[in-house]
Amino acid sequence: MKETFVTVTGFKHYYGKNIFAVGSLIKCVKEPDNTYDSEAIRCEYFPLKKVGYIANSVNTVANGTSSTGRIYDSVKRKFYVRVMFATYSHIICKIVENTEEVRKEYLKQGEKFVEKEFD
């Protein structure tokens, strides 16, 4: 897959944008049974679980990024994105290859988050 960028939205309804450090990984999971959008893709940040959704509306997709409708058929049921930068209203991420190394990095990132929060 060529470099593809997406917008994470809805984070204000969960934990805010401060948890999204540049370079961190977010796990994305398709939600075909979502009541509002059959192409919904949930974003998770271990160990917090849901932290937002990949944008799928002209009102929420940042310029230069792809909507869930554009990527839905080309991504697996679970995949990862890396935070590239954040603005007041958008978290811009790049889809990364779903490898064992990436999965391990995601879990390690969560362990560090827990250590930081509970030290």
PDB file of C-alpha atoms in Angstrom:
ATOM      1  CA  MET A   1       0.000   0.000   0.000  1.00  0.00           C
ATOM      2  CA  LYS A   2       1.319   3.472  -0.842  1.00  0.00           C
ATOM      3  CA  GLU A   3       1.704   5.979   1.988  1.00  0.00           C
ATOM      4  CA  THR A   4      -1.785   6.683   3.215  1.00  0.00           C
ATOM      5  CA  PHE A   5      -2.702   9.262   5.816  1.00  0.00           C
ATOM      6  CA  VAL A   6      -5.894   9.345   7.868  1.00  0.00           C
ATOM      7  CA  THR A   7      -7.504  11.663  10.397  1.00  0.00           C
ATOM      8  CA  VAL A   8      -8.419  10.502  13.883  1.00  0.00           C
ATOM      9  CA  THR A   9     -11.506  12.330  15.084  1.00  0.00           C
ATOM     10  CA  GLY A  10     -13.835  12.207  18.074  1.00  0.00           C
ATOM     11  CA  PHE A  11     -10.945  12.116  20.552  1.00  0.00           C
ATOM     12  CA  LYS A  12     -12.492  15.018  22.488  1.00  0.00           C
ATOM     13  CA  HIS A  13     -15.254  12.615  23.576  1.00  0.00           C
ATOM     14  CA  TYR A  14     -12.767  10.203  25.151  1.00  0.00           C
ATOM     15  CA  TYR A  15      -9.344  11.180  26.550  1.00  0.00           C
ATOM     16  CA  GLY A  16      -8.525  14.334  24.589  1.00  0.00           C
ATOM     17  CA  LYS A  17      -5.558  14.826  22.308  1.00  0.00           C
ATOM     18  CA  ASN A  18      -2.766  14.870  24.890  1.00  0.00           C
ATOM     19  CA  ILE A  19      -2.369  11.085  24.797  1.00  0.00           C
ATOM     20  CA  PHE A  20      -1.428  11.228  21.089  1.00  0.00           C
ATOM     21  CA  ALA A  21       2.339  11.673  21.097  1.00  0.00           C
ATOM     22  CA  VAL A  22       3.999  12.090  17.713  1.00  0.00           C
ATOM     23  CA  GLY A  23       5.380   8.696  16.704  1.00  0.00           C
ATOM     24  CA  SER A  24       3.003   6.669  18.863  1.00  0.00           C
ATOM     25  CA  LEU A  25       0.924   3.826  17.461  1.00  0.00           C
ATOM     26  CA  ILE A  26      -2.854   3.546  17.423  1.00  0.00           C
ATOM     27  CA  LYS A  27      -4.646   0.274  16.795  1.00  0.00           C
ATOM     28  CA  CYS A  28      -7.564   0.540  14.359  1.00  0.00           C
ATOM     29  CA  VAL A  29     -10.437  -1.943  14.314  1.00  0.00           C
ATOM     30  CA  LYS A  30     -13.288  -2.095  11.812  1.00  0.00           C
ATOM     31  CA  GLU A  31     -16.780  -1.867  13.352  1.00  0.00           C
ATOM     32  CA  PRO A  32     -19.148  -3.207  10.668  1.00  0.00           C
ATOM     33  CA  ASP A  33     -22.006  -3.364  13.207  1.00  0.00           C
ATOM     34  CA  ASN A  34     -21.675   0.317  14.166  1.00  0.00           C
ATOM     35  CA  THR A  35     -25.149   1.880  14.363  1.00  0.00           C
ATOM     36  CA  TYR A  36     -24.091   5.152  12.733  1.00  0.00           C
ATOM     37  CA  ASP A  37     -21.594   4.062  10.074  1.00  0.00           C
ATOM     38  CA  SER A  38     -21.141   0.566   8.632  1.00  0.00           C
ATOM     39  CA  GLU A  39     -17.602   1.566   7.583  1.00  0.00           C
ATOM     40  CA  ALA A  40     -16.637   2.871  11.038  1.00  0.00           C
ATOM     41  CA  ILE A  41     -13.068   2.235  12.157  1.00  0.00           C
ATOM     42  CA  ARG A  42     -12.477   2.512  15.908  1.00  0.00           C
ATOM     43  CA  CYS A  43      -9.123   3.776  17.210  1.00  0.00           C
ATOM     44  CA  GLU A  44      -7.636   2.226  20.346  1.00  0.00           C
ATOM     45  CA  TYR A  45      -4.692   3.242  22.497  1.00  0.00           C
ATOM     46  CA  PHE A  46      -3.571   0.447  24.818  1.00  0.00           C
ATOM     47  CA  PRO A  47      -4.472   0.220  27.689  1.00  0.00           C
ATOM     48  CA  LEU A  48      -7.215   2.864  27.375  1.00  0.00           C
ATOM     49  CA  LYS A  49      -9.202   1.147  24.602  1.00  0.00           C
ATOM     50  CA  LYS A  50     -11.342   3.470  22.441  1.00  0.00           C
ATOM     51  CA  VAL A  51      -9.856   6.932  21.869  1.00  0.00           C
ATOM     52  CA  GLY A  52     -11.673   7.999  18.683  1.00  0.00           C
ATOM     53  CA  TYR A  53     -12.496   6.991  15.120  1.00  0.00           C
ATOM     54  CA  ILE A  54     -10.955   7.347  11.674  1.00  0.00           C
ATOM     55  CA  ALA A  55     -12.800  10.260  10.072  1.00  0.00           C
ATOM     56  CA  ASN A  56     -15.372   9.456   7.398  1.00  0.00           C
ATOM     57  CA  SER A  57     -17.131  12.759   6.772  1.00  0.00           C
ATOM     58  CA  VAL A  58     -16.248  15.817   4.706  1.00  0.00           C
ATOM     59  CA  ASN A  59     -16.642  17.743   7.972  1.00  0.00           C
ATOM     60  CA  THR A  60     -14.025  15.696   9.840  1.00  0.00           C
ATOM     61  CA  VAL A  61     -11.496  14.450   7.255  1.00  0.00           C
ATOM     62  CA  ALA A  62      -8.463  16.760   7.166  1.00  0.00           C
ATOM     63  CA  ASN A  63      -7.219  17.921   3.763  1.00  0.00           C
ATOM     64  CA  GLY A  64      -4.725  15.465   2.294  1.00  0.00           C
ATOM     65  CA  THR A  65      -5.966  12.495   4.304  1.00  0.00           C
ATOM     66  CA  SER A  66      -8.208   9.600   3.318  1.00  0.00           C
ATOM     67  CA  SER A  67     -11.635   8.814   4.739  1.00  0.00           C
ATOM     68  CA  THR A  68     -12.613   5.361   5.963  1.00  0.00           C
ATOM     69  CA  GLY A  69     -14.674   4.977   2.800  1.00  0.00           C
ATOM     70  CA  ARG A  70     -11.482   5.321   0.744  1.00  0.00           C
ATOM     71  CA  ILE A  71      -9.391   2.855   2.760  1.00  0.00           C
ATOM     72  CA  TYR A  72     -11.966   0.391   4.118  1.00  0.00           C
ATOM     73  CA  ASP A  73     -11.513  -2.316   1.477  1.00  0.00           C
ATOM     74  CA  SER A  74      -7.722  -2.014   1.401  1.00  0.00           C
ATOM     75  CA  VAL A  75      -7.030  -2.494   5.128  1.00  0.00           C
ATOM     76  CA  LYS A  76      -7.371  -5.555   7.347  1.00  0.00           C
ATOM     77  CA  ARG A  77      -9.976  -5.847  10.095  1.00  0.00           C
ATOM     78  CA  LYS A  78      -7.267  -4.707  12.541  1.00  0.00           C
ATOM     79  CA  PHE A  79      -4.387  -2.465  11.529  1.00  0.00           C
ATOM     80  CA  TYR A  80      -2.131   0.231  12.969  1.00  0.00           C
ATOM     81  CA  VAL A  81      -1.481   3.887  12.297  1.00  0.00           C
ATOM     82  CA  ARG A  82       1.383   6.078  13.520  1.00  0.00           C
ATOM     83  CA  VAL A  83       0.734   9.601  14.787  1.00  0.00           C
ATOM     84  CA  MET A  84       2.516  12.098  12.538  1.00  0.00           C
ATOM     85  CA  PHE A  85       1.209  15.362  14.033  1.00  0.00           C
ATOM     86  CA  ALA A  86      -1.731  16.929  15.800  1.00  0.00           C
ATOM     87  CA  THR A  87      -3.715  20.121  15.436  1.00  0.00           C
ATOM     88  CA  TYR A  88      -6.444  21.496  17.675  1.00  0.00           C
ATOM     89  CA  SER A  89      -9.101  19.433  15.930  1.00  0.00           C
ATOM     90  CA  HIS A  90      -7.248  16.638  14.085  1.00  0.00           C
ATOM     91  CA  ILE A  91      -4.760  13.873  14.747  1.00  0.00           C
ATOM     92  CA  ILE A  92      -3.018  13.028  11.464  1.00  0.00           C
ATOM     93  CA  CYS A  93      -1.691   9.480  11.182  1.00  0.00           C
ATOM     94  CA  LYS A  94       0.009   7.284   8.605  1.00  0.00           C
ATOM     95  CA  ILE A  95      -1.092   3.691   8.051  1.00  0.00           C
ATOM     96  CA  VAL A  96       1.806   1.362   8.873  1.00  0.00           C
ATOM     97  CA  GLU A  97       2.445  -2.219   7.860  1.00  0.00           C
ATOM     98  CA  ASN A  98       0.840  -4.707  10.244  1.00  0.00           C
ATOM     99  CA  THR A  99       3.887  -6.681  11.385  1.00  0.00           C
ATOM    100  CA  GLU A 100       4.780  -8.572  14.554  1.00  0.00           C
ATOM    101  CA  GLU A 101       7.330  -5.841  15.301  1.00  0.00           C
ATOM    102  CA  VAL A 102       4.625  -3.150  15.127  1.00  0.00           C
ATOM    103  CA  ARG A 103       2.308  -5.170  17.390  1.00  0.00           C
ATOM    104  CA  LYS A 104       5.096  -5.587  19.960  1.00  0.00           C
ATOM    105  CA  GLU A 105       5.888  -1.864  19.788  1.00  0.00           C
ATOM    106  CA  TYR A 106       2.196  -1.072  20.382  1.00  0.00           C
ATOM    107  CA  LEU A 107       2.085  -3.265  23.509  1.00  0.00           C
ATOM    108  CA  LYS A 108       5.387  -1.885  24.817  1.00  0.00           C
ATOM    109  CA  GLN A 109       4.068   1.645  24.305  1.00  0.00           C
ATOM    110  CA  GLY A 110       1.060   0.725  26.478  1.00  0.00           C
ATOM    111  CA  GLU A 111       3.302  -0.641  29.220  1.00  0.00           C
ATOM    112  CA  LYS A 112       5.274   2.618  29.253  1.00  0.00           C
ATOM    113  CA  PHE A 113       2.020   4.577  29.411  1.00  0.00           C
ATOM    114  CA  VAL A 114       0.904   2.605  32.485  1.00  0.00           C
ATOM    115  CA  GLU A 115       4.296   3.035  34.177  1.00  0.00           C
ATOM    116  CA  LYS A 116       4.212   6.785  33.546  1.00  0.00           C
ATOM    117  CA  GLU A 117       0.641   7.187  34.820  1.00  0.00           C
ATOM    118  CA  PHE A 118       1.075   5.115  37.966  1.00  0.00           C
ATOM    119  CA  ASP A 119       4.610   5.997  39.101  1.00  0.00           C
TER     120      ASP A 119
END
